[in-house]
Amino acid sequence: MAQQLGFHFDQTLCNGCKACSVACKDKNDLPVGVTWRRVAEYTGGTWQRDGDTFVPNVFSYYTSMACNHCENPICVEVCPTTAMHVGEDGIVTVDEDRCVGCRYCEWACPYSAPQFNPETGHMSKCDMCADYRAEGEDPACVAACPSRALDWGPIDELRARHGDLAAVEPLPDPSITRPRLVITPHRDAQPTGAGAGAVVNPEEL
Amino acid sequence: MTTQATERPRGLERRSFLKWSAAAGGTAALAGAATRFGVLPGVGPANAATASTSGADKVVWSSCNVNCGSRCPLRMEVSDGRIVRVLPDNTGDDELGTQQIRACVRGRSIRHRIYNPDRLKTPLRRAPGTRRGAGEWEEITWEEAYDEIASTIRRLIKDYGNESIYLNYGTGTLGGTITRSWPPIETPVARLMNCVGGYLNHYGDYSSAQIAGAVGYHYGGWIGSNSLDDAKNAQLQVLFGNNTLETRMSGGGETFVTQQTKKLHNVRTIVVDPRYSDTALGLADEWVALRPGTDAALVAGLAHVMVSEDLQDQKFLDTYCVGFDEDHMPDGVPAGSSYRSYILGEGPDGTAKTPEWAARITGVPASTIVRLGREIGRARPVHITQGWGPQRHANGENQARAIFTLAALTGSVGVPGGGTGEREGAFSLPMANPFATENPVTTAISVFGWTDAIERGPELTALADGVRGKDRLDVPIKMVWQYAGNALTNQHGDINRTVKLLEDDTKCELIVVIDNQMTVSARYADILLPDVSNAEQLDIIQQGSAGNLGYTIVADKVIEPLYDCRTVYEMMTEIARRLGVEKEFTEGRTQEDWVRAVVDASRETIPDLPSFEELREMGVWKVRAPTDSGNVALADFRADPKANPLATPSGKIEIFSKQLWELSRTWELPEGDRITALPEHLDTWEGAVEARSNRKYPLQVIGHHFKQRTHSSYGNVDWMKEAHPQVVWINPGDAAARGIENDDVVQVFNDRGRIQLPARVTARIAPGVLSVPQGAWYTPDGKGVDVGGSVNSLTSWHPSPIAKGNAQHTTLAQVEKA
């Protein structure tokens, strides 16, 4: 079996600029409303006031997220037409010839990775830029990141280098689908389920 | 804590590093560069010919030229004459000084700016008899447009003189050289006007008017601060409102430089800002939240701690500065005028600037000020820089000078790891510009004063309005050129008032707008000339701020001009012909000839610079700074202040400026405005103190720079509006008091205007403060509510006292659910 691929995301370097997201849209010519890589802002904290003065106790960090090409891809499991399938390298792709646009995969995926493209009537999603990888290039999002916060490669190598953390707010419990994703956490990163903050930009996701 | 360069890790290990390394080498000229600066991996023609996977016909180097302070090369894939994809720089590596200059989100969306539905397609004239700004146009030919502009220029020069023609501020193509839209003197429009006697000039700019106005009195001229990579040599870094991770987002510029410097050297960083900016989020070990416009009060409080505990660098102050204490004052000044006297309450106001005093003004607790005063006072050296938020206030000059003064108190000026308290400097290439010519007119107004110069013209004086070159303007502005800019309406103060002024075409008789988008300013043109985008013409691009990396980009013509658009060079050539000065304007050169001339002239000062042909093939040419110690401002002055005096009257750093002391007694200021010789905190109109007593408008409004746009550029791009929608930031406490929840649509308003947009209820902003991302496109609905959410619907025309600059962060308002 080929090496299983995944993403590494360094949360300490992300400034939420979304160059990754827009580079993906540019590469794949995606319309507004279809965004394969998205960036969540997770923010929380309080202010202490004392008369005219105040002290913040605030945290905030970003999480850039595309398809995580999960070990247990629930999108593949629920697809009634077998359009959603896994390649030898673990990359989950959608066969648009078979997809009928029923959107079960979108509903099932805890990361909202498969996205319905109203222009084609089919689901669409990240394939980690298979064409670029075939030519020895980085995926568009990785090559775009001004902060060098994104990387990709064999997930075993990424985990050996960066650990295997993927349970960071606001992401779902990784035991659901076992994402091939490694996160280097921001100093204020909250564990999944901690509930100390909130996604403050839901309209952008 | 300092770390030697040799101990630095090699940076991130990247998959394609081997490929880049293998590509190093290149042309003979590049080998020459390598001798001097070391081999730059992957910088060469071999990289320009990257295979395309989109089936594109070719890949052409272009760039993003907007005014963010960064500058990024872009590789554009073209298929059937259309740009189908935009790729990032793929030369260099992830090392500081040889880094890839990866474009930010804005540059990556440029395809939707080039092919935007707002693109102007053909010359337009305001329909006869319609109100200016009503949006009623008639199509005209280029010849009609040129004829009308030329004949009006002729008439105005004859009737009113050249000073009646004004080149308005515009920075939409700031990165270009032949297409450059600012400073006015370097624009193709200025080149034309200079051939027929010149134009009314301006000084300052909307970004940095007050700091630029202050720095001359304090340091004798613009000196910058140490580069941000030099923070590695510091014991402590303090950023006052310096938000590189949002304002200078380039992955080759200061976002990359600051992040890598922090990652490699981990110097403790304090960010002072009313917002928990992305720079605070990414770089800060501590965030100090203060009320807008109170930095000078915070510095005074810190200085009180330092002076009380004798933590200031007295030897530095004695040797290099004037005005810190009573023993080092200029002649003829009353006792008690020194900064030390001001701090200790021994000056005219009799108030000690204790941490408690500063706490009441700034909102920062006294205990925090004591702790920070000790920390800053004991650290050596301290790397202090400021962004341009603190100075964009009604007391902006003093804010800027106070931060300079803090740098002096720590004795960190002119040494590695230190800084001047100015905006960061950077290494850059000394590119020549033979295209620029001299303006025969020497009269100038403040950049923010043009609306007054239309409205009140000859009433504007040197003493009251900062007119330079004359005691008083002779004539009002009768014609405005607006090239690649949106300050005609959108980026100026008080848009509603500005629009009313422009609607009256008996005052300013002709407004010519040259742009490629139907901007808010373009709506107020009499004649609209459709410009090409940067992808539709050749130019040589000046670099952005990038730490220790110098570079230049040849941005080629990627596609043919869209629609009936023409280059600004062609437009000016045609108008020059009608004014009988074509030969003087062009000197017989095409645009490409001029780009070649820039390269040739630059090769005289940069011997390793490749030829035009080589640069064109390479796209981007990079040079690492020859020294690894960072760009240190005022190093010569520090080493030998007698041999290298500053351009101030004393030759020293003037914490007390006698020049300002004299201005404070001679200039005519509106009631309440003050000029002070020391960088004192000033409570101002609509300031932090007034906010607490103003029942109608109790909230301070600032306009932070936003990731969606560079000022207003990219503000009409659908991908950008989706990625970074316009929202007003409000503290949860202020929101709760008004029943506002996250994402609720709200209206922010004062007596000048009303805007409508969603609320971002977030703890990332200080209580009592609203931040409306500046630059959104003004879009009034039928009731006069700006549903575009432009902060300038709320700001004023009231200029700052010294620079007469735009105090656009000094604004009070109220907010309510829509």
PDB file of N, CA and C in Angstrom, chain B residues 282 308 319 413 416 425 622 670 708 739 784:
ATOM      1  N   GLY B 282      -0.321  36.403  17.437  1.00  0.00           N
ATOM      2  CA  GLY B 282       0.744  35.551  16.924  1.00  0.00           C
ATOM      3  C   GLY B 282       2.117  35.782  17.548  1.00  0.00           C
ATOM      4  N   SER B 308      11.541  57.756  38.555  1.00  0.00           N
ATOM      5  CA  SER B 308      11.452  57.605  40.016  1.00  0.00           C
ATOM      6  C   SER B 308      12.425  56.553  40.516  1.00  0.00           C
ATOM      7  N   THR B 319      24.082  62.708  26.473  1.00  0.00           N
ATOM      8  CA  THR B 319      24.979  62.808  25.320  1.00  0.00           C
ATOM      9  C   THR B 319      24.242  63.089  24.021  1.00  0.00           C
ATOM     10  N   VAL B 413      18.690  53.748  21.085  1.00  0.00           N
ATOM     11  CA  VAL B 413      18.735  54.303  19.728  1.00  0.00           C
ATOM     12  C   VAL B 413      20.115  54.079  19.115  1.00  0.00           C
ATOM     13  N   PRO B 416      22.312  47.719  17.559  1.00  0.00           N
ATOM     14  CA  PRO B 416      21.593  46.495  17.203  1.00  0.00           C
ATOM     15  C   PRO B 416      20.667  46.068  18.339  1.00  0.00           C
ATOM     16  N   GLY B 425      12.353  49.946   9.853  1.00  0.00           N
ATOM     17  CA  GLY B 425      13.034  50.119   8.583  1.00  0.00           C
ATOM     18  C   GLY B 425      13.269  48.762   7.946  1.00  0.00           C
ATOM     19  N   LYS B 622      16.504  38.959  -6.060  1.00  0.00           N
ATOM     20  CA  LYS B 622      16.587  39.153  -4.602  1.00  0.00           C
ATOM     21  C   LYS B 622      18.027  39.321  -4.153  1.00  0.00           C
ATOM     22  N   PRO B 670      -7.403  76.053  16.020  1.00  0.00           N
ATOM     23  CA  PRO B 670      -8.793  76.096  16.498  1.00  0.00           C
ATOM     24  C   PRO B 670      -8.829  75.963  18.017  1.00  0.00           C
ATOM     25  N   GLN B 708      -9.215  42.013   4.365  1.00  0.00           N
ATOM     26  CA  GLN B 708      -9.934  41.991   3.083  1.00  0.00           C
ATOM     27  C   GLN B 708      -9.299  42.913   2.058  1.00  0.00           C
ATOM     28  N   GLY B 739     -27.840  45.151  24.102  1.00  0.00           N
ATOM     29  CA  GLY B 739     -28.612  44.008  23.593  1.00  0.00           C
ATOM     30  C   GLY B 739     -28.128  43.501  22.248  1.00  0.00           C
ATOM     31  N   GLY B 784     -29.662  57.549   3.329  1.00  0.00           N
ATOM     32  CA  GLY B 784     -28.360  58.097   3.716  1.00  0.00           C
ATOM     33  C   GLY B 784     -27.571  57.204   4.654  1.00  0.00           C
TER      34      GLY B 784
END
